[in-house]
mmCIF file of C-alpha atoms and ligand atoms in Angstrom:
data_model
loop_
_atom_site.group_PDB
_atom_site.id
_atom_site.type_symbol
_atom_site.label_atom_id
_atom_site.label_comp_id
_atom_site.label_asym_id
_atom_site.label_seq_id
_atom_site.Cartn_x
_atom_site.Cartn_y
_atom_site.Cartn_z
ATOM 1 C CA MET A 1 118.293 86.003 55.963
ATOM 2 C CA SER A 2 114.509 86.398 56.313
ATOM 3 C CA ARG A 3 115.126 87.251 60.087
ATOM 4 C CA THR A 4 117.655 89.869 59.016
ATOM 5 C CA TRP A 5 115.299 91.360 56.504
ATOM 6 C CA GLU A 6 112.469 91.481 59.161
ATOM 7 C CA LEU A 7 114.712 93.559 61.465
ATOM 8 C CA LEU A 8 115.827 95.728 58.627
ATOM 9 C CA ALA A 9 112.357 96.375 57.503
ATOM 10 C CA ASN A 10 111.391 97.540 61.002
ATOM 11 C CA ARG A 11 114.362 99.842 61.112
ATOM 12 C CA GLU A 12 114.011 103.468 59.797
ATOM 13 C CA PRO A 13 114.201 104.578 57.136
ATOM 14 C CA PHE A 14 113.637 101.219 55.625
ATOM 15 C CA ARG A 15 110.427 100.797 57.667
ATOM 16 C CA SER A 16 108.639 103.928 56.223
ATOM 17 C CA TYR A 17 109.860 103.085 52.724
ATOM 18 C CA ARG A 18 109.388 99.363 52.807
ATOM 19 C CA THR A 19 107.102 99.532 49.732
ATOM 20 C CA LEU A 20 110.109 100.617 47.694
ATOM 21 C CA PHE A 21 111.873 97.324 48.258
ATOM 22 C CA ASN A 22 111.542 94.016 46.488
ATOM 23 C CA VAL A 23 113.733 91.416 48.100
ATOM 24 C CA TRP A 24 115.032 88.286 46.379
ATOM 25 C CA ARG A 25 117.185 85.612 47.933
ATOM 26 C CA VAL A 26 119.806 83.658 45.994
ATOM 27 C CA ASP A 27 121.045 80.465 47.733
ATOM 28 C CA LEU A 28 124.508 79.299 46.949
ATOM 29 C CA VAL A 29 125.954 75.832 47.724
ATOM 30 C CA SER A 30 129.588 76.154 48.780
ATOM 31 C CA PRO A 31 131.878 73.112 48.461
ATOM 32 C CA VAL A 32 133.289 73.869 51.895
ATOM 33 C CA SER A 33 131.793 75.313 55.082
ATOM 34 C CA GLY A 34 132.771 78.668 56.442
ATOM 35 C CA VAL A 35 134.774 81.520 54.807
ATOM 36 C CA SER A 36 138.389 82.460 54.634
ATOM 37 C CA GLY A 37 140.061 84.275 57.550
ATOM 38 C CA ASP A 38 137.843 82.544 60.141
ATOM 39 C CA PRO A 39 139.155 82.193 62.870
ATOM 40 C CA THR A 40 142.614 83.286 61.856
ATOM 41 C CA ALA A 41 144.074 85.223 58.955
ATOM 42 C CA ASP A 42 145.873 82.214 57.608
ATOM 43 C CA VAL A 43 142.830 80.108 57.164
ATOM 44 C CA SER A 44 141.813 79.919 53.445
ATOM 45 C CA ARG A 45 138.663 78.344 52.081
ATOM 46 C CA ASP A 46 137.600 78.063 48.481
ATOM 47 C CA THR A 47 134.055 79.460 48.491
ATOM 48 C CA PRO A 48 131.970 80.740 45.533
ATOM 49 C CA LEU A 49 132.038 84.364 46.648
ATOM 50 C CA ALA A 50 135.567 84.134 48.038
ATOM 51 C CA ALA A 51 134.338 85.911 51.195
ATOM 52 C CA SER A 52 137.276 86.658 53.501
ATOM 53 C CA TYR A 53 137.961 88.427 56.812
ATOM 54 C CA TRP A 54 141.141 90.450 57.435
ATOM 55 C CA CYS A 55 140.504 92.525 54.330
ATOM 56 C CA ASP A 56 143.187 95.374 54.387
ATOM 57 C CA GLY A 57 144.570 93.746 57.480
ATOM 58 C CA LEU A 58 141.415 94.297 59.630
ATOM 59 C CA GLN A 59 139.911 91.169 61.126
ATOM 60 C CA ARG A 60 136.362 92.418 60.968
ATOM 61 C CA LEU A 61 136.470 93.654 57.406
ATOM 62 C CA LEU A 62 134.715 90.946 55.384
ATOM 63 C CA CYS A 63 135.371 91.217 51.707
ATOM 64 C CA ALA A 64 134.160 89.248 48.857
ATOM 65 C CA ASP A 65 134.752 88.848 45.105
ATOM 66 C CA ILE A 66 132.569 91.521 43.640
ATOM 67 C CA GLU A 67 132.585 90.055 40.204
ATOM 68 C CA GLN A 68 131.338 86.742 41.559
ATOM 69 C CA VAL A 69 128.818 88.513 43.776
ATOM 70 C CA LYS A 70 127.377 90.315 40.814
ATOM 71 C CA HIS A 71 127.341 87.167 38.826
ATOM 72 C CA TYR A 72 125.293 85.268 41.352
ATOM 73 C CA ALA A 73 123.096 88.324 42.132
ATOM 74 C CA GLY A 74 122.229 88.183 38.444
ATOM 75 C CA PHE A 75 120.000 85.165 39.200
ATOM 76 C CA ALA A 76 117.596 87.667 40.803
ATOM 77 C CA PRO A 77 116.028 90.231 38.452
ATOM 78 C CA ASP A 78 117.601 93.643 38.306
ATOM 79 C CA ALA A 79 119.405 93.849 41.602
ATOM 80 C CA ASP A 80 120.116 97.378 42.671
ATOM 81 C CA GLN A 81 121.704 96.432 46.122
ATOM 82 C CA VAL A 82 123.282 93.096 47.026
ATOM 83 C CA ALA A 83 123.754 91.954 50.632
ATOM 84 C CA VAL A 84 126.126 89.053 50.929
ATOM 85 C CA LEU A 85 125.383 86.782 53.847
ATOM 86 C CA ALA A 86 128.642 84.984 54.766
ATOM 87 C CA ASN A 87 128.509 81.579 56.537
ATOM 88 C CA SER A 88 130.450 82.625 59.591
ATOM 89 C CA GLY A 89 129.874 83.353 63.227
ATOM 90 C CA MET A 90 132.789 85.696 63.445
ATOM 91 C CA TYR A 91 131.932 89.338 63.783
ATOM 92 C CA GLY A 92 132.395 91.257 60.585
ATOM 93 C CA GLY A 93 131.024 92.984 57.493
ATOM 94 C CA ALA A 94 131.728 95.566 54.675
ATOM 95 C CA GLY A 95 129.871 98.108 52.716
ATOM 96 C CA TYR A 96 131.092 98.849 49.158
ATOM 97 C CA THR A 97 130.056 102.348 48.350
ATOM 98 C CA GLU A 98 130.894 102.083 44.659
ATOM 99 C CA GLU A 99 129.611 98.644 44.072
ATOM 100 C CA GLU A 100 126.268 98.637 45.861
ATOM 101 C CA VAL A 101 127.234 95.629 47.745
ATOM 102 C CA ALA A 102 127.241 94.959 51.517
ATOM 103 C CA THR A 103 128.525 91.924 53.340
ATOM 104 C CA PHE A 104 127.856 90.631 56.873
ATOM 105 C CA ALA A 105 128.501 87.612 59.040
ATOM 106 C CA GLY A 106 125.209 85.597 58.938
ATOM 107 C CA GLY A 107 126.059 83.478 61.984
ATOM 108 C CA HIS A 108 127.063 86.327 64.384
ATOM 109 C CA PRO A 109 124.467 87.158 67.084
ATOM 110 C CA LEU A 110 124.520 90.801 65.774
ATOM 111 C CA ALA A 111 124.271 89.803 62.143
ATOM 112 C CA ALA A 112 120.806 91.624 61.746
ATOM 113 C CA GLU A 113 122.460 94.681 63.324
ATOM 114 C CA ILE A 114 125.472 94.764 61.004
ATOM 115 C CA LEU A 115 123.537 94.774 57.816
ATOM 116 C CA PRO A 116 121.790 98.185 58.183
ATOM 117 C CA HIS A 117 125.056 99.825 58.950
ATOM 118 C CA GLU A 118 126.805 98.350 55.937
ATOM 119 C CA LEU A 119 123.805 99.323 53.794
ATOM 120 C CA GLY A 120 124.448 102.840 55.125
ATOM 121 C CA HIS A 121 127.707 102.645 53.246
ATOM 122 C CA SER A 122 126.523 100.852 50.179
ATOM 123 C CA ILE A 123 123.200 102.629 49.723
ATOM 124 C CA GLY A 124 123.748 105.963 51.273
ATOM 125 C CA ASP A 125 127.473 106.265 50.603
ATOM 126 C CA LEU A 126 127.783 107.240 54.348
ATOM 127 C CA ALA A 127 130.956 107.391 56.235
ATOM 128 C CA ASP A 128 131.886 105.609 59.439
ATOM 129 C CA GLU A 129 131.419 107.914 62.447
ATOM 130 C CA TYR A 130 133.656 106.018 64.854
ATOM 131 C CA ASP A 131 137.053 107.346 65.666
ATOM 132 C CA TYR A 132 139.263 104.397 65.822
ATOM 133 C CA TYR A 133 141.286 102.328 63.234
ATOM 134 C CA ALA A 134 143.150 105.417 62.161
ATOM 135 C CA PHE A 135 145.393 104.463 59.236
ATOM 136 C CA PRO A 136 148.956 104.479 60.842
ATOM 137 C CA ASP A 137 150.350 107.415 58.897
ATOM 138 C CA ASP A 138 147.462 109.802 59.772
ATOM 139 C CA GLY A 139 147.689 109.466 63.623
ATOM 140 C CA SER A 140 144.757 110.640 65.538
ATOM 141 C CA ARG A 141 144.159 113.869 63.582
ATOM 142 C CA TYR A 142 142.467 113.890 60.236
ATOM 143 C CA ARG A 143 144.596 115.704 57.641
ATOM 144 C CA GLY A 144 143.000 114.685 54.428
ATOM 145 C CA PRO A 145 140.696 116.702 52.046
ATOM 146 C CA GLU A 146 136.990 117.351 53.002
ATOM 147 C CA PRO A 147 135.344 113.913 52.676
ATOM 148 C CA ALA A 148 132.676 113.421 50.039
ATOM 149 C CA GLU A 149 130.293 111.691 52.397
ATOM 150 C CA ALA A 150 127.207 113.596 53.626
ATOM 151 C CA ASN A 151 127.639 112.670 57.380
ATOM 152 C CA ILE A 152 131.297 113.731 57.949
ATOM 153 C CA SER A 153 133.090 117.059 57.607
ATOM 154 C CA LYS A 154 136.329 118.760 58.529
ATOM 155 C CA LYS A 155 134.096 121.838 59.320
ATOM 156 C CA ASN A 156 132.878 122.574 62.902
ATOM 157 C CA ALA A 157 129.297 123.880 63.437
ATOM 158 C CA ASP A 158 130.102 127.503 62.744
ATOM 159 C CA GLN A 159 131.940 126.569 59.525
ATOM 160 C CA LEU A 160 129.074 124.429 58.405
ATOM 161 C CA LEU A 161 126.616 127.145 59.051
ATOM 162 C CA HIS A 162 128.593 129.835 57.172
ATOM 163 C CA PRO A 163 128.552 129.240 54.284
ATOM 164 C CA ARG A 164 125.933 126.590 54.426
ATOM 165 C CA LYS A 165 127.697 123.305 54.009
ATOM 166 C CA LYS A 166 126.684 119.605 54.481
ATOM 167 C CA TRP A 167 124.119 119.278 57.359
ATOM 168 C CA TRP A 168 123.967 122.997 58.220
ATOM 169 C CA TYR A 169 120.194 123.050 57.981
ATOM 170 C CA TRP A 170 119.838 120.183 60.567
ATOM 171 C CA LEU A 171 122.002 121.938 63.218
ATOM 172 C CA GLY A 172 120.007 122.016 66.444
ATOM 173 C CA ALA A 173 117.320 119.555 65.264
ATOM 174 C CA ASP A 174 116.362 116.555 67.439
ATOM 175 C CA THR A 175 117.737 113.347 66.045
ATOM 176 C CA PRO A 176 116.269 109.836 66.454
ATOM 177 C CA ASP A 177 119.556 108.443 67.788
ATOM 178 C CA GLY A 178 119.360 110.956 70.744
ATOM 179 C CA GLY A 179 120.252 114.523 71.477
ATOM 180 C CA VAL A 180 120.541 117.194 68.747
ATOM 181 C CA ILE A 181 122.448 117.554 65.491
ATOM 182 C CA ASP A 182 125.678 119.482 65.943
ATOM 183 C CA ALA A 183 129.270 118.945 64.935
ATOM 184 C CA TYR A 184 130.862 116.468 67.205
ATOM 185 C CA GLU A 185 134.573 116.017 66.986
ATOM 186 C CA GLY A 186 135.809 112.512 66.064
ATOM 187 C CA GLY A 187 134.936 110.109 63.288
ATOM 188 C CA TYR A 188 136.142 108.790 60.028
ATOM 189 C CA TYR A 189 138.686 106.611 61.959
ATOM 190 C CA THR A 190 140.257 109.616 63.716
ATOM 191 C CA GLN A 191 139.665 111.442 66.970
ATOM 192 C CA PHE A 192 140.462 115.002 65.941
ATOM 193 C CA GLY A 193 140.039 117.370 63.101
ATOM 194 C CA ILE A 194 136.866 115.794 61.736
ATOM 195 C CA TYR A 195 133.249 116.113 62.787
ATOM 196 C CA ARG A 196 130.064 114.021 62.778
ATOM 197 C CA PRO A 197 126.435 115.072 63.044
ATOM 198 C CA SER A 198 125.407 113.329 66.245
ATOM 199 C CA GLN A 199 126.967 111.682 69.250
ATOM 200 C CA ASN A 200 126.141 108.001 68.695
ATOM 201 C CA SER A 201 124.397 106.990 65.466
ATOM 202 C CA LEU A 202 124.230 103.652 63.705
ATOM 203 C CA MET A 203 127.223 104.680 61.585
ATOM 204 C CA LYS A 204 129.104 104.849 64.943
ATOM 205 C CA ALA A 205 127.778 101.898 66.893
ATOM 206 C CA LEU A 206 125.424 99.040 66.340
ATOM 207 C CA ARG A 207 121.893 98.822 67.880
ATOM 208 C CA ARG A 208 121.498 102.592 67.182
ATOM 209 C CA GLU A 209 119.266 104.561 64.806
ATOM 210 C CA PHE A 210 120.711 106.482 61.830
ATOM 211 C CA ASN A 211 120.905 110.151 62.684
ATOM 212 C CA VAL A 212 118.624 112.514 60.673
ATOM 213 C CA VAL A 213 121.507 113.572 58.353
ATOM 214 C CA SER A 214 122.108 109.941 57.338
ATOM 215 C CA ARG A 215 118.450 109.033 57.289
ATOM 216 C CA GLU A 216 117.837 111.906 54.799
ATOM 217 C CA LYS A 217 120.724 110.737 52.690
ATOM 218 C CA MET A 218 119.404 107.160 52.641
ATOM 219 C CA ILE A 219 115.939 108.339 51.524
ATOM 220 C CA GLN A 220 117.466 110.402 48.779
ATOM 221 C CA SER A 221 119.355 107.373 47.628
ATOM 222 C CA PHE A 222 116.166 105.327 47.649
ATOM 223 C CA TYR A 223 114.508 107.864 45.317
ATOM 224 C CA ALA A 224 117.682 107.969 43.074
ATOM 225 C CA THR A 225 117.191 104.280 42.560
ATOM 226 C CA VAL A 226 113.398 103.881 42.478
ATOM 227 C CA ARG A 227 111.339 105.544 39.901
ATOM 228 C CA PRO A 228 108.628 107.216 42.069
ATOM 229 C CA ILE A 229 106.130 107.649 39.250
ATOM 230 C CA ASP A 230 103.999 104.601 38.566
ATOM 231 C CA ALA A 231 102.038 106.008 35.713
ATOM 232 C CA ALA A 232 101.346 109.093 33.908
ATOM 233 C CA VAL A 233 98.598 110.252 31.489
ATOM 234 C CA PRO A 234 99.485 111.044 28.773
ATOM 235 C CA SER A 235 102.380 108.692 29.003
ATOM 236 C CA GLY A 236 105.521 109.362 27.051
ATOM 237 C CA ALA A 237 103.968 112.378 25.193
ATOM 238 C CA ALA A 238 104.218 116.062 25.735
ATOM 239 C CA VAL A 239 101.294 117.729 27.410
ATOM 240 C CA ALA A 240 99.634 120.274 25.057
ATOM 241 C CA PRO A 241 99.240 123.840 26.414
ATOM 242 C CA GLY A 242 96.119 123.930 28.552
ATOM 243 C CA GLY A 243 96.166 120.131 28.739
ATOM 244 C CA THR A 244 96.226 118.025 31.864
ATOM 245 C CA LEU A 245 98.997 115.814 33.196
ATOM 246 C CA ALA A 246 97.958 113.209 35.636
ATOM 247 C CA ILE A 247 100.545 111.289 37.462
ATOM 248 C CA GLU A 248 100.254 108.224 39.868
ATOM 249 C CA VAL A 249 103.055 108.198 42.369
ATOM 250 C CA LEU A 250 104.446 105.187 44.136
ATOM 251 C CA ALA A 251 102.579 104.805 47.441
ATOM 252 C CA VAL A 252 104.555 105.322 50.649
ATOM 253 C CA PRO A 253 102.954 105.666 54.085
ATOM 254 C CA PRO A 254 101.402 109.075 55.008
ATOM 255 C CA GLY A 255 103.949 111.652 56.134
ATOM 256 C CA CYS A 256 106.681 110.238 53.987
ATOM 257 C CA ALA A 257 107.025 112.731 51.331
ATOM 258 C CA ALA A 258 109.865 112.658 48.803
ATOM 259 C CA PRO A 259 112.853 114.740 50.172
ATOM 260 C CA SER A 260 113.451 118.016 48.511
ATOM 261 C CA THR A 261 116.366 118.300 46.324
ATOM 262 C CA GLY A 262 118.752 120.939 45.172
ATOM 263 C CA ARG A 263 120.011 121.798 48.630
ATOM 264 C CA ASP A 264 123.394 123.185 49.116
ATOM 265 C CA THR A 265 125.657 120.406 50.197
HETATM 266 ZN ZN1 ZN B 1 131.195 100.912 58.556
#
């Protein structure tokens, strides 16, 4: 886990905002080794977090009993995000957007790479940008409503620009995962009728960077969780007319200003 955190802490945007994070580790002793669904769907193991592959019929989707996860996470003080490391070498993970929980296979060589992607889901409420695993009835064309996630849209670049939706203000900008921000068709498990901001970001493939759209959303989520003001004088009292309010803000490295808010999304 410490190796995974080291890699995570060196990956943007975690790297620049590392001072916002306090990391605690809770060790659990399981009566049996391994987790359910490894190596095949019929394998069942009675483990404290009930971690299991083949969630929703997908081999690599690694679910856990969220109630138990929260129970054990309670041994650490005030957890905002929980990363569940499963004792398995089989590739897999999951990000629970509603529950602030991410899972990953601790024994897989790509374990440290899986976690930032899953945290993209659990912290940033980001969508998957890959175009496979379409749910059978949907075929290869997306036919659902406009997704809520910041990094996926039914709109092409023109439709994003007029009337200014989702990542319209990033269109044409360089992005750390390569190329420029545009509306690239494919994502959200389907090939057509849905667009992603960049060609190949971490929400599409491992060993990649988040694109700027996702990076911005992650940073906004950090600030939604962390109180960025350490101290204020006067504290807890109204400032009299003509008076002075002094605030001490949480230190982040130079150049990492709080993102602006109130943009049209
Ligand atoms: Zn994903």
